[in-house]
């Protein structure tokens, strides 16, 4: 049996009531059992506690229950002991909370209490980079291919036990969450195991790189499939690992990674920090950030969304019909991988970025209490919990305009310092704003670098740093371009009649406040003050239409304006009357403006766009 640093419960003959006893109060029979254990020469592993004997219920079949580390050999010698069995869990038979949560917003479980998503994810292939998987488990039997790839480091320590049930524990649980018959999200998705973690759950960056290359070569032999690469592991920041993940996305795969369990900024770790990867944090049953001992889910701007990751019941490697409960961002990422498989099965041509936007589109918003997060990460951490798209999603989202806010890291505090952010491949930047925690910033501008737009925010004199915030969007045929002011103080405007104004940004070299906003009458122009340079973001897509909304505050701490249902926020800007604007913040399809001195006289200005749907022909009654 494999010994670990944790106590393990074992049952001989029967599962007895767990009632602790002391040596002084033991019966004669119990003393005999303890004497046998004491007489054995086996020493416990360093740092472990003594064995604990738990008395039997004498009305039950003879047996005993104990928690031992290295005392199993003498236990076998006890009279009348026929076998020893490891304690395990039993579970009520209902749909687990995590699967119920995925369906709650847009549908429900059936009358029989079964889990019924839009489809079973059967058109997707999932490459799981993990440790071993017990492929004979009833949950995943017949759906897991153990590939011939195996790149793992040697286990640490001199006493290494490679018992299958221990080596397989993490991978088996994750595979069950993805496609288990009863515990899985996408129950017909195929899983291909690429082993990069050893029995202790450790791997190397070089092993992960080799695994990704193995997947890339494998996909060359079967192009055109719907592929999800699941990375339920994390390490320190690695440029090479991030680059390999980015290349995998460029080759057509949807790459999903765990955010990490360190209660820290996910941007400090890889592959979670790679912008092209869908990074998933974990929440509990109350939709709050998962806590895990002294740690908990990672957070921050590098997290794309959260998913159930606390007390998740799935396949256990203890036996082919065993189940266990685990917590962490690994099962959370597995939920997202299952959702991605369902999306790809209904929209086979969806790219990685379209899969992300569909996941965000149907996520539950504003349920997470962000006050439990560090103050510097509250605005940039997405308040989104993953949910399953409804069956009608494939017929609607392809024709919608979908946008998200993307935050940069905070700039330095020098006047010359700036922050830069860009959208993912396949997205168009429809707006660019800046946010300063102290209200001191010089504005923002949009530049083109390597064929991609970049949103650049400039810190102000004495400022404490500034964030650049891009509004990144997708829809069929969307193309955007930027037109700058001919000279400082002159308006920027969209030249082509086919393009709509979707965003205004501005930057001043002389003053802290540098407002720019859409023109009241001519909604193709960005108005600026003297000495201010503006950028007009001008976009075209079939049936795209846009309009401007504005709300002026009346001595409130915050002013807000929201797009109507069916419209999507593409730009959020603020116009002040002298107060220090911290910056406009886009939350979903609402534009919020905060200031350090109150927002009396300030206005929140939103540009709302949509893809106009063709009118249905009127039906004539017969």
Short mmCIF file of C-alpha atoms in Angstrom, two decimals, residues 355-605:
data_model
loop_
_atom_site.label_atom_id
_atom_site.label_comp_id
_atom_site.label_asym_id
_atom_site.label_seq_id
_atom_site.Cartn_x
_atom_site.Cartn_y
_atom_site.Cartn_z
CA UNK A 355 -15.55 29.84 -28.18
CA UNK A 356 -14.32 32.23 -25.48
CA UNK A 357 -16.91 34.89 -26.38
CA UNK A 358 -19.72 32.34 -26.36
CA UNK A 359 -18.62 31.15 -22.94
CA UNK A 360 -18.58 34.74 -21.67
CA UNK A 361 -21.90 35.54 -23.36
CA UNK A 362 -23.75 32.88 -21.36
CA UNK A 363 -21.82 33.17 -18.08
CA UNK A 364 -23.50 34.28 -14.87
CA UNK A 365 -22.42 37.86 -14.17
CA UNK A 366 -21.92 39.89 -10.99
CA UNK A 367 -22.40 37.11 -8.43
CA UNK A 368 -18.83 37.06 -7.10
CA UNK A 369 -18.10 39.23 -4.08
CA UNK A 370 -14.94 40.94 -5.36
CA UNK A 371 -14.34 42.58 -1.95
CA UNK A 372 -12.56 39.39 -0.87
CA UNK A 373 -9.95 40.03 -3.59
CA UNK A 374 -7.00 42.43 -3.21
CA UNK A 375 -8.10 45.97 -4.05
CA UNK A 376 -5.70 46.22 -6.99
CA UNK A 377 -7.40 43.28 -8.72
CA UNK A 378 -11.09 43.94 -8.06
CA UNK A 379 -11.83 45.82 -11.27
CA UNK A 380 -9.70 43.70 -13.59
CA UNK A 381 -10.93 40.32 -12.32
CA UNK A 382 -13.94 39.23 -14.42
CA UNK A 383 -17.11 38.76 -12.39
CA UNK A 384 -18.27 35.84 -14.54
CA UNK A 385 -19.11 32.23 -13.65
CA UNK A 386 -19.29 29.75 -16.52
CA UNK A 387 -22.64 28.34 -17.58
CA UNK A 388 -23.80 26.07 -20.38
CA UNK A 389 -25.15 27.83 -23.50
CA UNK A 390 -28.78 26.97 -24.27
CA UNK A 391 -29.70 24.79 -27.22
CA UNK A 392 -30.61 27.88 -29.27
CA UNK A 393 -27.20 29.51 -28.82
CA UNK A 394 -25.73 28.16 -32.08
CA UNK A 395 -28.50 29.91 -34.01
CA UNK A 396 -28.05 33.31 -32.39
CA UNK A 397 -24.50 34.04 -31.23
CA UNK A 398 -23.00 33.77 -34.71
CA UNK A 399 -25.14 36.77 -35.67
CA UNK A 400 -24.47 38.80 -32.50
CA UNK A 401 -21.86 41.40 -31.71
CA UNK A 402 -19.97 40.13 -28.64
CA UNK A 403 -17.48 42.27 -26.69
CA UNK A 404 -15.33 42.00 -23.58
CA UNK A 405 -13.05 44.33 -21.64
CA UNK A 406 -9.33 43.52 -21.57
CA UNK A 407 -7.12 45.18 -18.93
CA UNK A 408 -3.40 45.85 -19.10
CA UNK A 409 -1.08 45.60 -16.15
CA UNK A 410 -0.66 48.80 -14.17
CA UNK A 411 2.00 51.19 -15.47
CA UNK A 412 4.88 52.58 -13.45
CA UNK A 413 4.64 55.88 -11.58
CA UNK A 414 6.94 57.99 -13.76
CA UNK A 415 5.36 60.59 -16.03
CA UNK A 416 6.86 58.80 -19.02
CA UNK A 417 5.43 55.41 -17.98
CA UNK A 418 2.58 53.87 -19.94
CA UNK A 419 0.59 50.66 -20.13
CA UNK A 420 -0.29 48.76 -23.30
CA UNK A 421 -2.94 46.14 -24.12
CA UNK A 422 -4.08 44.45 -27.32
CA UNK A 423 -6.90 42.10 -28.26
CA UNK A 424 -6.56 38.41 -29.12
CA UNK A 425 -6.07 37.18 -32.63
CA UNK A 426 -9.49 37.20 -34.31
CA UNK A 427 -10.84 40.11 -32.23
CA UNK A 428 -11.23 43.73 -33.31
CA UNK A 429 -10.61 46.64 -30.93
CA UNK A 430 -13.76 48.79 -30.99
CA UNK A 431 -12.82 51.06 -28.07
CA UNK A 432 -9.87 52.12 -25.88
CA UNK A 433 -9.97 53.86 -22.50
CA UNK A 434 -7.69 54.36 -19.48
CA UNK A 435 -8.21 54.07 -15.73
CA UNK A 436 -6.09 55.67 -13.00
CA UNK A 437 -6.74 54.70 -9.35
CA UNK A 438 -5.92 58.27 -8.28
CA UNK A 439 -7.41 60.04 -11.30
CA UNK A 440 -4.02 61.27 -12.57
CA UNK A 441 -3.45 60.27 -16.18
CA UNK A 442 -2.84 61.92 -19.54
CA UNK A 443 -5.34 59.87 -21.49
CA UNK A 444 -4.93 57.13 -24.05
CA UNK A 445 -4.22 56.57 -27.73
CA UNK A 446 -4.47 53.75 -30.26
CA UNK A 447 -1.47 52.75 -32.33
CA UNK A 448 -0.87 49.97 -34.84
CA UNK A 449 1.96 47.55 -34.12
CA UNK A 450 2.67 44.49 -36.23
CA UNK A 451 -0.71 44.65 -37.89
CA UNK A 452 -2.61 44.80 -34.58
CA UNK A 453 -4.14 47.74 -32.74
CA UNK A 454 -2.74 48.55 -29.31
CA UNK A 455 -4.47 50.62 -26.63
CA UNK A 456 -1.84 52.75 -24.88
CA UNK A 457 -2.53 54.63 -21.61
CA UNK A 458 -0.22 57.38 -20.34
CA UNK A 459 0.50 58.06 -16.68
CA UNK A 460 0.27 61.67 -15.48
CA UNK A 461 2.62 63.88 -13.42
CA UNK A 462 2.68 62.55 -9.87
CA UNK A 463 0.33 59.73 -10.86
CA UNK A 464 0.40 56.32 -9.19
CA UNK A 465 0.07 54.34 -12.40
CA UNK A 466 -2.57 53.83 -15.05
CA UNK A 467 -4.34 50.92 -16.77
CA UNK A 468 -5.18 50.65 -20.46
CA UNK A 469 -8.55 49.01 -21.12
CA UNK A 470 -9.49 47.75 -24.58
CA UNK A 471 -12.95 46.79 -25.73
CA UNK A 472 -12.37 43.65 -27.85
CA UNK A 473 -15.19 42.33 -30.02
CA UNK A 474 -16.15 39.66 -32.55
CA UNK A 475 -18.86 39.24 -35.14
CA UNK A 476 -18.93 37.99 -38.70
CA UNK A 477 -17.14 40.34 -41.13
CA UNK A 478 -16.09 42.89 -38.50
CA UNK A 479 -13.28 45.24 -39.60
CA UNK A 480 -12.06 48.30 -37.70
CA UNK A 481 -9.65 51.15 -38.44
CA UNK A 482 -8.40 54.19 -36.52
CA UNK A 483 -8.44 57.82 -37.64
CA UNK A 484 -6.48 60.38 -35.61
CA UNK A 485 -7.05 64.11 -35.28
CA UNK A 486 -5.35 66.01 -38.14
CA UNK A 487 -3.85 68.29 -35.48
CA UNK A 488 -4.20 68.66 -31.68
CA UNK A 489 -7.49 70.30 -30.87
CA UNK A 490 -9.22 69.08 -34.06
CA UNK A 491 -11.89 66.40 -34.09
CA UNK A 492 -11.17 62.89 -35.32
CA UNK A 493 -13.80 61.39 -37.58
CA UNK A 494 -14.81 58.33 -39.59
CA UNK A 495 -14.36 59.07 -43.30
CA UNK A 496 -16.15 56.17 -44.93
CA UNK A 497 -19.94 56.22 -44.91
CA UNK A 498 -19.91 52.45 -44.43
CA UNK A 499 -18.04 52.74 -41.12
CA UNK A 500 -19.63 53.52 -37.79
CA UNK A 501 -17.97 55.34 -34.89
CA UNK A 502 -17.52 52.74 -32.14
CA UNK A 503 -15.00 54.43 -29.85
CA UNK A 504 -13.27 57.71 -28.98
CA UNK A 505 -9.95 58.04 -27.18
CA UNK A 506 -7.83 61.10 -26.42
CA UNK A 507 -4.43 62.09 -25.10
CA UNK A 508 -2.99 65.40 -23.98
CA UNK A 509 0.67 66.27 -23.58
CA UNK A 510 -0.06 69.30 -21.40
CA UNK A 511 -2.91 68.54 -19.01
CA UNK A 512 -4.21 65.69 -16.93
CA UNK A 513 -7.83 65.86 -18.08
CA UNK A 514 -8.17 65.06 -21.77
CA UNK A 515 -11.79 64.24 -22.51
CA UNK A 516 -12.93 63.01 -25.90
CA UNK A 517 -16.50 62.07 -26.73
CA UNK A 518 -18.75 61.41 -29.71
CA UNK A 519 -20.23 64.54 -31.31
CA UNK A 520 -23.82 65.26 -30.27
CA UNK A 521 -25.16 65.63 -33.80
CA UNK A 522 -22.58 64.05 -36.06
CA UNK A 523 -22.08 60.61 -34.55
CA UNK A 524 -19.07 59.88 -36.77
CA UNK A 525 -16.81 62.41 -35.01
CA UNK A 526 -14.92 62.53 -31.71
CA UNK A 527 -14.94 65.97 -30.09
CA UNK A 528 -11.82 67.23 -28.25
CA UNK A 529 -10.65 70.31 -26.39
CA UNK A 530 -7.81 72.60 -27.40
CA UNK A 531 -4.44 70.83 -27.46
CA UNK A 532 -5.92 67.34 -27.22
CA UNK A 533 -5.36 64.63 -29.83
CA UNK A 534 -8.17 62.15 -30.43
CA UNK A 535 -8.53 58.75 -32.08
CA UNK A 536 -11.80 57.69 -33.70
CA UNK A 537 -12.34 53.93 -33.96
CA UNK A 538 -14.38 53.27 -37.08
CA UNK A 539 -15.81 49.80 -37.75
CA UNK A 540 -17.79 48.06 -40.45
CA UNK A 541 -19.74 44.82 -40.42
CA UNK A 542 -22.83 43.67 -42.32
CA UNK A 543 -25.94 45.18 -40.70
CA UNK A 544 -23.92 46.96 -37.98
CA UNK A 545 -25.66 49.95 -36.39
CA UNK A 546 -24.55 52.16 -33.48
CA UNK A 547 -25.83 55.04 -31.38
CA UNK A 548 -24.64 57.19 -28.46
CA UNK A 549 -26.12 57.30 -24.95
CA UNK A 550 -25.24 59.86 -22.29
CA UNK A 551 -26.11 60.36 -18.65
CA UNK A 552 -25.07 63.36 -16.54
CA UNK A 553 -24.70 62.90 -12.80
CA UNK A 554 -26.51 64.88 -10.14
CA UNK A 555 -23.99 64.97 -7.28
CA UNK A 556 -23.48 61.23 -6.99
CA UNK A 557 -20.33 59.23 -6.34
CA UNK A 558 -20.95 57.28 -9.50
CA UNK A 559 -22.76 57.84 -12.77
CA UNK A 560 -23.89 54.99 -14.99
CA UNK A 561 -25.39 54.53 -18.43
CA UNK A 562 -26.40 51.17 -19.91
CA UNK A 563 -27.10 49.88 -23.39
CA UNK A 564 -30.59 48.55 -24.02
CA UNK A 565 -31.23 44.84 -24.31
CA UNK A 566 -29.90 43.49 -27.59
CA UNK A 567 -27.24 46.22 -27.84
CA UNK A 568 -23.55 45.78 -26.97
CA UNK A 569 -21.30 48.36 -25.33
CA UNK A 570 -18.30 49.15 -27.55
CA UNK A 571 -16.97 52.28 -25.83
CA UNK A 572 -17.25 53.85 -22.39
CA UNK A 573 -15.98 57.39 -21.86
CA UNK A 574 -16.29 60.15 -19.28
CA UNK A 575 -16.67 63.90 -19.64
CA UNK A 576 -15.88 65.94 -16.51
CA UNK A 577 -16.46 69.49 -15.38
CA UNK A 578 -13.22 69.73 -13.42
CA UNK A 579 -13.44 66.72 -11.10
CA UNK A 580 -10.64 64.15 -11.11
CA UNK A 581 -12.04 61.25 -13.10
CA UNK A 582 -10.55 57.91 -12.09
CA UNK A 583 -11.66 56.62 -15.45
CA UNK A 584 -14.72 55.08 -17.02
CA UNK A 585 -15.21 51.37 -16.40
CA UNK A 586 -17.15 49.03 -18.68
CA UNK A 587 -19.08 46.40 -16.74
CA UNK A 588 -20.93 44.13 -19.13
CA UNK A 589 -22.93 46.49 -21.33
CA UNK A 590 -22.93 49.32 -18.78
CA UNK A 591 -20.58 52.30 -18.54
CA UNK A 592 -19.68 53.48 -15.01
CA UNK A 593 -17.77 56.66 -14.16
CA UNK A 594 -16.03 57.21 -10.80
CA UNK A 595 -14.08 60.18 -9.54
CA UNK A 596 -11.91 60.93 -6.52
CA UNK A 597 -13.80 64.15 -5.75
CA UNK A 598 -17.36 63.19 -6.61
CA UNK A 599 -18.83 63.22 -10.09
CA UNK A 600 -20.96 66.34 -9.88
CA UNK A 601 -21.12 67.66 -13.40
CA UNK A 602 -19.56 64.57 -14.97
CA UNK A 603 -21.18 62.51 -17.70
CA UNK A 604 -20.93 58.87 -18.67
CA UNK A 605 -21.04 58.39 -22.45
#
